[in-house]
Short mmCIF file of C-alpha atoms in Angstrom, two decimals:
data_model
loop_
_atom_site.label_atom_id
_atom_site.label_comp_id
_atom_site.label_asym_id
_atom_site.label_seq_id
_atom_site.Cartn_x
_atom_site.Cartn_y
_atom_site.Cartn_z
CA MET A 1 34.34 -33.76 31.46
CA LYS A 2 34.77 -33.22 27.69
CA ARG A 3 31.42 -34.89 27.07
CA LEU A 4 29.64 -32.45 29.38
CA ARG A 5 31.24 -29.45 27.69
CA ARG A 6 30.26 -30.66 24.22
CA THR A 7 26.72 -31.25 25.42
CA GLN A 8 26.60 -27.82 26.99
CA LEU A 9 27.95 -26.21 23.81
CA LEU A 10 25.49 -28.17 21.68
CA GLY A 11 22.63 -27.10 23.97
CA LEU A 12 23.72 -23.46 23.83
CA GLY A 13 23.99 -23.64 20.04
CA VAL A 14 20.48 -25.08 19.71
CA MET A 15 19.10 -22.43 22.08
CA ALA A 16 20.83 -19.65 20.11
CA LEU A 17 19.46 -21.03 16.86
CA MET A 18 15.95 -21.22 18.27
CA LEU A 19 16.21 -17.72 19.72
CA GLY A 20 17.38 -16.43 16.35
CA MET A 21 14.35 -17.96 14.66
CA VAL A 22 11.98 -16.39 17.19
CA ALA A 23 13.66 -12.98 17.15
CA ALA A 24 14.20 -12.87 13.39
CA PRO A 25 12.31 -10.12 11.60
CA THR A 26 9.12 -11.21 9.88
CA ALA A 27 9.52 -8.87 6.90
CA GLN A 28 12.73 -8.35 5.03
CA ALA A 29 13.63 -6.19 2.08
CA ALA A 30 13.53 -8.07 -1.18
CA PRO A 31 16.95 -8.60 -2.75
CA ALA A 32 17.82 -6.70 -5.92
CA GLY A 33 16.19 -8.25 -8.95
CA ALA A 34 13.46 -9.90 -6.87
CA ALA A 35 9.87 -9.92 -8.07
CA ALA A 36 7.59 -7.04 -7.11
CA PRO A 37 5.53 -7.58 -3.96
CA SER A 38 2.09 -8.99 -4.58
CA ALA A 39 -0.57 -6.36 -4.07
CA VAL A 40 -3.33 -6.77 -1.52
CA GLU A 41 -6.50 -6.44 -3.55
CA CYS A 42 -9.75 -4.62 -2.85
CA SER A 43 -12.85 -6.72 -2.48
CA GLY A 44 -15.76 -5.79 -4.70
CA SER A 45 -16.25 -4.85 -8.32
CA TRP A 46 -14.19 -2.35 -10.29
CA ASP A 47 -16.26 0.28 -12.10
CA GLY A 48 -13.97 0.21 -15.15
CA LYS A 49 -12.58 3.71 -14.53
CA THR A 50 -8.91 4.53 -14.13
CA TYR A 51 -7.88 7.80 -12.49
CA TRP A 52 -4.40 8.90 -13.60
CA ALA A 53 -1.98 10.96 -11.56
CA LYS A 54 -0.88 14.12 -13.36
CA SER A 55 2.58 15.55 -13.90
CA PRO A 56 3.19 19.27 -13.27
CA SER A 57 2.45 19.85 -16.99
CA GLY A 58 -0.90 18.03 -16.65
CA ALA A 59 0.10 14.86 -18.51
CA ASN A 60 -1.18 11.48 -17.32
CA GLY A 61 1.52 9.26 -15.92
CA GLY A 62 3.46 7.97 -12.99
CA GLY A 63 0.56 6.07 -11.49
CA TYR A 64 -3.17 5.47 -11.42
CA ALA A 65 -5.97 4.75 -8.96
CA ARG A 66 -9.01 2.50 -9.19
CA THR A 67 -12.05 2.18 -6.96
CA TYR A 68 -14.18 -0.83 -6.14
CA TRP A 69 -17.68 -1.25 -4.68
CA ASN A 70 -18.60 -4.11 -2.40
CA ALA A 71 -22.41 -4.38 -2.39
CA SER A 72 -22.51 -6.79 0.55
CA THR A 73 -20.48 -4.53 2.89
CA LYS A 74 -21.65 -1.25 1.28
CA ARG A 75 -18.07 -0.01 1.25
CA ASN A 76 -15.86 1.54 -1.40
CA CYS A 77 -12.22 0.59 -1.70
CA ALA A 78 -9.37 2.40 -3.45
CA LYS A 79 -5.81 1.57 -4.54
CA PHE A 80 -3.08 3.66 -6.17
CA TRP A 81 -0.40 1.90 -8.23
CA SER A 82 2.82 3.14 -9.76
CA SER A 83 2.92 2.77 -13.52
CA PRO A 84 4.93 1.06 -14.73
CA TYR A 85 4.89 -1.33 -11.76
CA ASP A 86 8.68 -1.47 -11.49
CA GLY A 87 9.52 -0.23 -7.99
CA LEU A 88 11.14 2.96 -9.31
CA ALA A 89 8.44 5.25 -7.93
CA SER A 90 8.74 6.48 -4.35
CA ASN A 91 6.70 8.12 -1.65
CA ILE A 92 3.39 6.78 -2.96
CA LYS A 93 0.58 8.22 -0.84
CA LEU A 94 -3.17 7.74 -1.12
CA TYR A 95 -6.00 9.56 0.66
CA LEU A 96 -9.67 8.55 0.56
CA HIS A 97 -11.99 11.44 1.54
CA ASP A 98 -15.67 11.42 2.50
CA GLU A 99 -18.10 14.26 1.70
CA SER A 100 -17.37 16.10 4.96
CA GLY A 101 -13.61 16.20 4.34
CA ASP A 102 -12.67 13.42 6.74
CA TYR A 103 -10.13 11.04 5.26
CA ILE A 104 -7.98 7.99 5.76
CA ALA A 105 -4.46 7.68 4.40
CA ASP A 106 -1.99 5.06 3.33
CA PRO A 107 0.61 5.22 4.61
CA PRO A 108 -0.97 6.64 7.75
CA PRO A 109 0.70 9.88 8.95
CA GLU A 110 1.56 8.32 12.31
CA HIS A 111 3.46 5.49 10.55
CA PRO A 112 5.12 7.04 7.48
CA GLU A 113 6.51 4.60 4.94
CA ASN A 114 8.19 5.00 1.57
CA TYR A 115 6.04 2.90 -0.76
CA HIS A 116 7.51 2.04 -4.17
CA TYR A 117 4.76 -0.07 -5.80
CA TYR A 118 1.30 0.86 -4.50
CA ALA A 119 -0.73 2.39 -1.67
CA GLY A 120 -3.95 0.93 -0.35
CA PRO A 121 -6.29 -0.75 -0.20
CA LEU A 122 -8.26 1.90 1.68
CA TYR A 123 -11.89 1.23 2.58
CA THR A 124 -14.63 3.68 3.46
CA TRP A 125 -15.39 3.51 7.17
CA PHE A 126 -19.11 4.16 6.61
CA ASP A 127 -22.00 2.83 4.57
CA ALA A 128 -21.18 4.57 1.29
CA THR A 129 -24.57 3.98 -0.33
CA GLY A 130 -25.69 7.32 -1.78
CA HIS A 131 -22.48 9.12 -0.77
CA CYS A 132 -19.59 10.47 -2.82
CA ILE A 133 -15.93 9.91 -2.11
CA HIS A 134 -12.88 11.47 -3.66
CA LEU A 135 -9.26 10.43 -3.85
CA SER A 136 -6.05 12.37 -3.66
CA GLY A 137 -2.46 11.31 -3.52
CA SER A 138 0.99 11.65 -4.97
CA LEU A 139 4.10 9.78 -5.98
CA VAL A 140 7.58 10.64 -7.20
CA ARG A 141 9.05 9.10 -10.35
CA GLY A 142 12.30 10.26 -11.94
CA GLY A 143 12.38 13.33 -9.71
CA VAL A 144 8.91 14.42 -10.89
CA THR A 145 5.98 14.56 -8.46
CA TYR A 146 2.73 13.25 -9.92
CA ARG A 147 -0.51 14.24 -8.16
CA LEU A 148 -3.82 12.40 -8.01
CA SER A 149 -7.08 14.27 -7.49
CA THR A 150 -10.40 12.82 -8.60
CA GLY A 151 -13.07 15.22 -7.45
CA ASP A 152 -16.29 13.52 -6.31
CA ILE A 153 -16.67 9.95 -7.57
CA ARG A 154 -18.70 6.84 -6.77
CA CYS A 155 -21.73 8.95 -5.86
CA GLY A 156 -24.72 6.75 -5.33
#
């Protein structure tokens, strides 16, 4: 009888272990002191321009955005990084607008997140050849809200 109980306990233990592996979360918070998450990159070529977020006094800082053009897909892509890239920024939000005012956002409003390193990549949802886009966004660093607003860019 003892042998059966040990076998049963062993079987239950293996099942619990397997269930734990299946039900375990796929994403976990990085422990303190861990490296910054690797950023998902835009495909395409960077135009060499950096768009800085502005403090309430108008000074550059807190973070910056860059845009990329992919000639094969005819799409623009944008990302917004905290600067420095240290995880101390919060509530990083990026919006990519088309000429009519439609936009996409990261994080999307229906799934709000508190990003600390970057937002994006965001891709245009249309053939952007000959069309302008503009970016807006914000982040908080040291209690100061920095705002991003590019006006029309990537026209053509």
